[in-house]
Short mmCIF file of C-alpha atoms and ligand atoms in Angstrom, two decimals:
data_model
loop_
_atom_site.label_atom_id
_atom_site.label_comp_id
_atom_site.label_asym_id
_atom_site.label_seq_id
_atom_site.Cartn_x
_atom_site.Cartn_y
_atom_site.Cartn_z
CA MET Y 237 20.15 4.84 14.34
CA LYS Y 238 16.60 4.43 13.99
CA LYS Y 239 14.53 1.50 15.41
CA ILE Y 240 11.36 0.69 13.69
CA LEU Y 241 8.49 -1.35 14.42
CA ILE Y 242 6.21 -2.68 11.52
CA VAL Y 243 2.86 -3.47 12.49
CA GLY Y 244 1.18 -5.93 10.11
CA SER Y 245 4.44 -6.92 8.68
CA THR Y 246 3.05 -10.13 7.03
CA GLY Y 247 0.85 -8.32 4.40
CA GLN Y 248 1.26 -7.91 0.91
CA ILE Y 249 3.19 -4.32 1.68
CA GLY Y 250 4.58 -5.36 5.09
CA SER Y 251 6.48 -8.39 4.10
CA GLU Y 252 8.37 -6.62 1.10
CA LEU Y 253 8.68 -3.30 3.43
CA SER Y 254 10.38 -5.35 6.22
CA LYS Y 255 12.88 -6.69 3.97
CA LYS Y 256 13.68 -3.22 2.35
CA LEU Y 257 14.00 -1.58 5.95
CA ARG Y 258 16.10 -4.25 7.38
CA GLY Y 259 18.64 -3.74 4.31
CA ILE Y 260 18.85 -0.07 5.18
CA TYR Y 261 18.64 0.05 8.85
CA GLY Y 262 20.04 -3.10 9.85
CA ARG Y 263 18.16 -6.35 10.56
CA ASP Y 264 18.13 -6.05 14.45
CA ASN Y 265 16.74 -2.50 14.30
CA VAL Y 266 13.29 -3.49 12.42
CA VAL Y 267 11.03 -5.17 14.67
CA CYS Y 268 8.46 -7.17 12.84
CA GLY Y 269 4.66 -7.50 14.27
CA TYR Y 270 2.75 -10.33 13.24
CA ILE Y 271 -0.83 -11.82 13.98
CA ALA Y 272 -1.40 -15.10 11.99
CA PRO Y 273 -0.07 -16.95 8.79
CA PRO Y 274 0.87 -17.36 6.37
CA TYR Y 275 4.52 -15.95 7.18
CA PRO Y 276 6.65 -14.99 4.12
CA ASP Y 277 9.77 -17.68 3.82
CA GLY Y 278 12.37 -17.13 6.73
CA PHE Y 279 9.91 -14.67 8.83
CA PHE Y 280 11.00 -15.98 12.10
CA GLU Y 281 14.77 -16.16 11.39
CA ASP Y 282 15.24 -12.95 9.59
CA GLY Y 283 15.16 -10.51 12.66
CA PRO Y 284 13.31 -9.77 15.74
CA THR Y 285 9.38 -10.29 15.66
CA VAL Y 286 6.70 -9.88 18.09
CA GLU Y 287 3.00 -10.91 18.35
CA ILE Y 288 0.69 -8.11 17.83
CA ASP Y 289 -3.12 -7.71 17.45
CA ALA Y 290 -3.17 -3.92 16.32
CA THR Y 291 -6.46 -3.52 17.71
CA ASN Y 292 -4.77 -3.99 21.17
CA ARG Y 293 -3.01 -0.82 22.16
CA GLN Y 294 -1.06 -2.37 25.16
CA GLN Y 295 0.65 -4.95 22.90
CA ILE Y 296 1.95 -1.89 20.64
CA ALA Y 297 2.99 0.08 23.65
CA ASP Y 298 4.65 -2.96 25.06
CA ALA Y 299 6.82 -3.78 21.73
CA VAL Y 300 7.60 -0.01 21.70
CA LYS Y 301 9.08 0.06 25.07
CA LYS Y 302 10.69 -3.12 25.04
CA HIS Y 303 12.55 -2.33 21.65
CA LYS Y 304 12.79 1.23 22.25
CA ILE Y 305 10.99 2.06 19.12
CA ASP Y 306 11.19 5.35 17.32
CA ALA Y 307 9.05 5.03 14.13
CA ILE Y 308 6.03 2.86 13.80
CA TYR Y 309 5.18 1.70 10.21
CA ASN Y 310 1.41 0.88 10.49
CA MET Y 311 0.69 -1.59 7.67
CA VAL Y 312 -2.49 -3.07 8.80
CA ALA Y 313 -5.83 -2.86 6.45
CA ILE Y 314 -8.86 -4.56 5.37
CA LEU Y 315 -8.95 -3.77 1.67
CA SER Y 316 -11.88 -2.25 -0.27
CA ALA Y 317 -13.97 -5.37 -1.34
CA THR Y 318 -13.53 -7.24 1.77
CA ALA Y 319 -14.47 -4.03 3.73
CA GLU Y 320 -17.69 -3.69 1.59
CA LYS Y 321 -18.61 -7.21 2.70
CA ASN Y 322 -17.64 -6.51 6.27
CA PRO Y 323 -17.70 -2.73 7.25
CA MET Y 324 -17.70 -2.98 10.81
CA LEU Y 325 -14.44 -4.98 10.39
CA GLY Y 326 -13.13 -2.40 7.84
CA TRP Y 327 -13.75 0.28 10.52
CA ASN Y 328 -12.66 -1.61 13.59
CA VAL Y 329 -9.29 -3.00 12.02
CA GLY Y 330 -8.30 0.20 10.11
CA MET Y 331 -9.33 2.69 12.56
CA GLY Y 332 -8.51 0.65 15.66
CA ALA Y 333 -5.06 0.13 14.49
CA LEU Y 334 -4.12 3.68 13.19
CA LEU Y 335 -5.75 5.30 16.74
CA ASN Y 336 -3.78 2.74 18.59
CA CYS Y 337 -0.46 3.59 16.74
CA LEU Y 338 -1.06 7.36 17.10
CA GLU Y 339 -1.73 7.27 20.90
CA VAL Y 340 1.24 5.08 21.58
CA ALA Y 341 3.49 7.26 19.50
CA ARG Y 342 2.03 10.41 21.27
CA GLU Y 343 2.66 8.83 24.81
CA LEU Y 344 6.09 7.24 23.76
CA GLY Y 345 7.43 9.89 21.26
CA CYS Y 346 7.53 8.04 18.00
CA ALA Y 347 6.82 8.92 14.06
CA VAL Y 348 4.02 7.18 12.17
CA PHE Y 349 3.56 5.98 8.78
CA THR Y 350 0.55 5.30 7.54
CA PRO Y 351 -1.03 4.35 3.77
CA SER Y 352 -3.64 6.15 2.52
CA SER Y 353 -5.11 5.20 -0.91
CA ILE Y 354 -6.69 6.17 -3.85
CA GLY Y 355 -9.49 4.85 -2.25
CA ALA Y 356 -9.63 8.06 -0.08
CA PHE Y 357 -11.30 9.66 -3.41
CA GLY Y 358 -14.84 9.14 -4.22
CA PRO Y 359 -17.35 9.96 -7.58
CA GLY Y 360 -16.98 13.83 -6.72
CA THR Y 361 -13.51 13.88 -6.95
CA PRO Y 362 -12.01 15.18 -10.36
CA PRO Y 363 -10.63 12.09 -11.81
CA ASN Y 364 -8.00 13.06 -14.31
CA PRO Y 365 -5.73 14.71 -12.61
CA THR Y 366 -6.94 14.24 -9.27
CA PRO Y 367 -5.40 17.39 -7.31
CA GLN Y 368 -3.40 16.77 -4.12
CA ASP Y 369 -6.02 19.07 -2.20
CA THR Y 370 -9.43 18.33 -3.55
CA ILE Y 371 -12.98 16.75 -2.68
CA GLN Y 372 -12.68 13.53 -0.60
CA ARG Y 373 -16.29 12.06 -0.38
CA PRO Y 374 -15.38 8.20 -1.05
CA THR Y 375 -18.49 5.82 -1.00
CA THR Y 376 -16.63 3.11 0.53
CA MET Y 377 -15.87 1.72 4.06
CA TYR Y 378 -12.21 1.39 2.98
CA GLY Y 379 -12.37 4.89 1.60
CA VAL Y 380 -13.98 6.11 4.65
CA THR Y 381 -11.36 4.93 7.06
CA LYS Y 382 -8.94 6.66 4.66
CA VAL Y 383 -10.21 9.82 5.20
CA ALA Y 384 -10.55 9.67 8.68
CA GLY Y 385 -7.20 8.18 8.99
CA GLU Y 386 -5.79 11.17 6.90
CA LEU Y 387 -7.46 13.78 9.32
CA LEU Y 388 -6.65 12.00 12.53
CA SER Y 389 -3.04 11.77 11.61
CA ASP Y 390 -2.90 15.31 10.71
CA TYR Y 391 -4.55 16.26 14.12
CA TYR Y 392 -2.05 14.31 15.92
CA PHE Y 393 0.48 16.26 14.17
CA SER Y 394 -0.63 19.69 14.65
CA ARG Y 395 -2.22 18.96 18.27
CA TRP Y 396 0.29 16.89 19.64
CA GLY Y 397 3.37 17.24 17.37
CA VAL Y 398 3.61 13.36 16.49
CA ASP Y 399 5.38 12.99 13.07
CA THR Y 400 3.00 11.56 11.41
CA ARG Y 401 3.52 11.16 7.46
CA SER Y 402 1.75 9.25 4.72
CA VAL Y 403 0.98 8.78 1.02
CA ARG Y 404 -1.81 7.77 -1.07
CA PHE Y 405 -0.69 4.68 -2.73
CA PRO Y 406 -2.22 3.21 -6.14
CA GLY Y 407 -3.12 -0.12 -6.55
CA LEU Y 408 0.06 -2.25 -5.78
CA ILE Y 409 1.57 -4.78 -8.00
CA SER Y 410 3.86 -7.18 -6.35
CA ASN Y 411 5.03 -10.71 -6.15
CA LEU Y 412 6.05 -11.85 -2.61
CA THR Y 413 2.53 -11.88 -0.75
CA GLN Y 414 -0.62 -11.73 -2.85
CA PRO Y 415 -3.07 -8.90 -1.62
CA GLY Y 416 -6.45 -9.97 -0.49
CA GLY Y 417 -9.79 -8.18 -1.32
CA GLY Y 418 -8.70 -5.19 -2.95
CA THR Y 419 -10.14 -3.72 -6.10
CA THR Y 420 -6.84 -3.55 -7.37
CA ASP Y 421 -5.80 -7.27 -6.85
CA TYR Y 422 -6.68 -8.22 -10.72
CA ALA Y 423 -3.67 -6.41 -11.72
CA VAL Y 424 -1.49 -8.98 -9.55
CA GLU Y 425 -3.57 -11.83 -10.26
CA ILE Y 426 -3.21 -11.31 -14.17
CA TYR Y 427 0.61 -11.84 -13.95
CA TYR Y 428 0.20 -15.05 -11.90
CA LYS Y 429 -2.18 -16.48 -14.23
CA ALA Y 430 -0.13 -15.49 -17.14
CA VAL Y 431 3.01 -17.13 -15.76
CA ALA Y 432 1.02 -20.30 -14.61
CA GLY Y 433 -0.18 -20.60 -18.51
CA GLU Y 434 -3.56 -19.96 -17.38
CA LYS Y 435 -6.23 -17.86 -18.73
CA PHE Y 436 -7.32 -14.89 -16.81
CA VAL Y 437 -10.96 -13.82 -16.18
CA CYS Y 438 -10.88 -9.97 -15.41
CA PRO Y 439 -13.33 -8.73 -13.04
CA ILE Y 440 -12.95 -4.97 -13.90
CA LYS Y 441 -14.51 -3.73 -17.13
CA GLN Y 442 -12.25 -2.90 -20.19
CA GLY Y 443 -11.57 0.98 -20.01
CA THR Y 444 -11.57 1.41 -16.44
CA TYR Y 445 -8.49 3.44 -15.39
CA MET Y 446 -7.00 3.44 -11.96
CA ASP Y 447 -3.49 4.60 -10.74
CA LEU Y 448 -0.88 1.42 -10.30
CA MET Y 449 2.51 1.19 -9.04
CA TYR Y 450 5.01 -1.32 -8.64
CA MET Y 451 6.10 -2.43 -5.35
CA PRO Y 452 9.54 -1.38 -5.36
CA ASP Y 453 8.71 2.01 -6.02
CA ALA Y 454 6.23 2.16 -3.36
CA LEU Y 455 8.57 1.23 -0.72
CA ASP Y 456 11.04 3.95 -1.99
CA ALA Y 457 8.13 6.06 -1.42
CA ALA Y 458 7.91 5.30 2.19
CA VAL Y 459 11.62 5.12 2.99
CA HIS Y 460 11.90 8.73 1.17
CA LEU Y 461 8.87 10.34 2.62
CA MET Y 462 10.09 9.13 6.30
CA GLU Y 463 13.46 10.43 5.62
CA ALA Y 464 12.31 13.67 4.11
CA ASP Y 465 13.50 17.12 5.75
CA PRO Y 466 10.05 17.81 7.99
CA ALA Y 467 11.05 21.89 7.15
CA LYS Y 468 10.24 20.80 3.79
CA LEU Y 469 6.81 19.23 3.90
CA LYS Y 470 3.78 21.55 3.61
CA HIS Y 471 1.67 18.17 3.63
CA ARG Y 472 1.94 15.52 5.42
CA ASN Y 473 -1.40 13.16 5.69
CA SER Y 474 -1.52 12.18 2.62
CA PHE Y 475 0.68 12.49 -0.30
CA ASN Y 476 -0.67 11.84 -3.80
CA ILE Y 477 2.08 9.45 -5.47
CA ALA Y 478 1.45 8.15 -8.99
CA ALA Y 479 3.29 5.73 -11.36
CA MET Y 480 1.02 4.55 -14.03
CA SER Y 481 -2.73 5.26 -14.97
CA LEU Y 482 -3.66 1.90 -16.68
CA GLU Y 483 -6.74 -0.05 -17.65
CA PRO Y 484 -7.01 -3.84 -17.94
CA ASP Y 485 -6.55 -4.38 -21.63
CA MET Y 486 -3.29 -2.30 -21.25
CA LEU Y 487 -1.72 -4.72 -18.75
CA TYR Y 488 -2.89 -7.69 -20.78
CA GLN Y 489 -1.51 -6.30 -24.24
CA ALA Y 490 1.68 -5.61 -22.23
CA ILE Y 491 1.73 -9.33 -20.78
CA LYS Y 492 0.80 -10.65 -24.23
CA ARG Y 493 3.86 -9.24 -25.70
CA GLN Y 494 6.13 -11.40 -23.53
CA ILE Y 495 3.65 -14.44 -23.43
CA PRO Y 496 1.91 -14.25 -26.81
CA THR Y 497 -0.21 -17.21 -25.82
CA PHE Y 498 -1.73 -15.58 -22.68
CA GLU Y 499 -5.59 -15.14 -22.97
CA MET Y 500 -7.75 -12.80 -20.96
CA THR Y 501 -11.86 -12.62 -20.94
CA TYR Y 502 -14.08 -10.24 -18.66
CA GLU Y 503 -16.41 -11.21 -16.15
CA VAL Y 504 -17.30 -8.06 -14.31
CA GLU Y 505 -17.76 -8.30 -10.52
CA PRO Y 506 -20.01 -5.45 -9.77
CA VAL Y 507 -18.91 -4.74 -6.32
CA LYS Y 508 -15.50 -4.04 -7.21
CA GLN Y 509 -16.35 -2.38 -10.90
CA ALA Y 510 -18.65 -0.04 -8.97
CA ILE Y 511 -15.58 0.60 -6.47
CA ALA Y 512 -13.46 1.20 -9.41
CA GLU Y 513 -15.58 3.35 -11.31
CA SER Y 514 -15.68 5.81 -8.03
CA TRP Y 515 -11.66 5.99 -7.68
CA PRO Y 516 -9.65 8.58 -9.80
CA ASP Y 517 -7.92 7.59 -13.28
CA ARG Y 518 -4.77 9.38 -12.55
CA LEU Y 519 -3.52 11.29 -9.22
CA ASP Y 520 -1.49 14.60 -9.71
CA ASP Y 521 1.87 13.74 -7.82
CA THR Y 522 3.55 17.32 -8.22
CA CYS Y 523 3.30 18.07 -4.19
CA ALA Y 524 5.00 14.87 -3.48
CA ARG Y 525 7.72 15.58 -6.19
CA ASP Y 526 8.18 19.05 -5.04
CA GLU Y 527 7.91 18.57 -1.24
CA TRP Y 528 10.58 15.51 -0.83
CA GLY Y 529 11.46 14.31 -4.26
CA TRP Y 530 9.31 11.76 -5.30
CA SER Y 531 9.97 9.97 -8.65
CA PRO Y 532 8.78 6.38 -9.87
CA LYS Y 533 11.21 4.04 -11.55
CA PHE Y 534 8.96 1.38 -13.12
CA ASP Y 535 6.84 2.02 -16.22
CA LEU Y 536 4.65 -0.83 -17.74
CA GLU Y 537 7.00 -2.34 -19.71
CA ALA Y 538 9.74 -2.48 -17.04
CA MET Y 539 7.18 -3.65 -14.53
CA THR Y 540 5.77 -6.42 -16.72
CA THR Y 541 9.45 -7.83 -17.62
CA ASP Y 542 10.53 -8.00 -13.86
CA MET Y 543 7.13 -9.62 -12.68
CA ILE Y 544 7.26 -12.13 -15.42
CA GLU Y 545 11.05 -12.95 -14.54
CA VAL Y 546 10.47 -13.11 -10.76
CA LEU Y 547 7.21 -14.99 -11.06
CA ARG Y 548 8.71 -17.49 -13.25
CA LYS Y 549 12.08 -18.20 -11.07
CA LYS Y 550 9.39 -18.55 -8.22
CA LYS Y 551 7.76 -21.28 -10.52
CA GLY Y 552 11.28 -22.98 -11.03
CA GLU Y 553 10.86 -22.24 -14.82
CA ARG Y 554 14.55 -20.81 -14.66
N1 LIG B 267 -5.36 -1.95 -3.22
C1 LIG B 267 -6.41 -1.28 -2.46
C2 LIG B 267 -7.82 -1.99 -2.90
O1 LIG B 267 -7.90 -2.26 -3.99
C3 LIG B 267 -6.42 0.18 -2.85
O2 LIG B 267 -5.58 1.07 -2.35
O3 LIG B 267 -8.49 -2.08 -2.25
#
């Protein structure tokens, strides 16, 4: 039976990943590392937890030894727009957490899953479709840490045999824990505003395409990649995965079909817009499909129906 440590388990991805992994591997086999509130409902009751500052290697090592962990999911990140405001924080947290996880994994014999991102690409990358192996010269600190992280993870695999695997996540749309400081956060906020009956002011210009994905597909990707037969993996860090290439008006129209009174206007935020324009429009995910059977389930309509239903339930509307 696998024993898993999630570092950064209270964030946008971590909070849902912990539930998913506990459902698969059993509540006591998934240890959730946390550093600060807000904690998802039932966080301390749902299974084992441990306080971990991911920039402190000893704390990770202690948790791995104590719980006899064999796979670490490193979900720690400072998202793109926040990292542009404080690049040193972006570097120290992003690289610090990853290097610490890799070192602990090397010493204690664990596998490591780390998210990379569409942010690992830059303006020189072919935007549509973006091949698996292509130019990676990002212009954000977030992207710099993601490229460095991909290289470092591949290095730990080839040099030390650490079982490192990762995917380049699109912007993730979810409804349990809101993201913070990301360029693609608009695609989450738009749903919260629509269900609250409020107007949404979009910070990204109409016509700006980026890859987006619904959280259940993103969680499936992490699990399937970590369960994949290593003999079939030609790539490791990181796989392009894709579900929907969308621009703001497409999201707006999809929501409006279900909530006809919903209104959206644009007030473009220059930092986020510049980041969005430097990222691809659509990733080519052929290698993920061929090497470990990646296949997303949610399209725009299915995601929109589910998002609205879940957020209405949360609001107590039905
Ligand atoms: N969602 C991230 C961001 O916008 C991209 O991976 O920063």
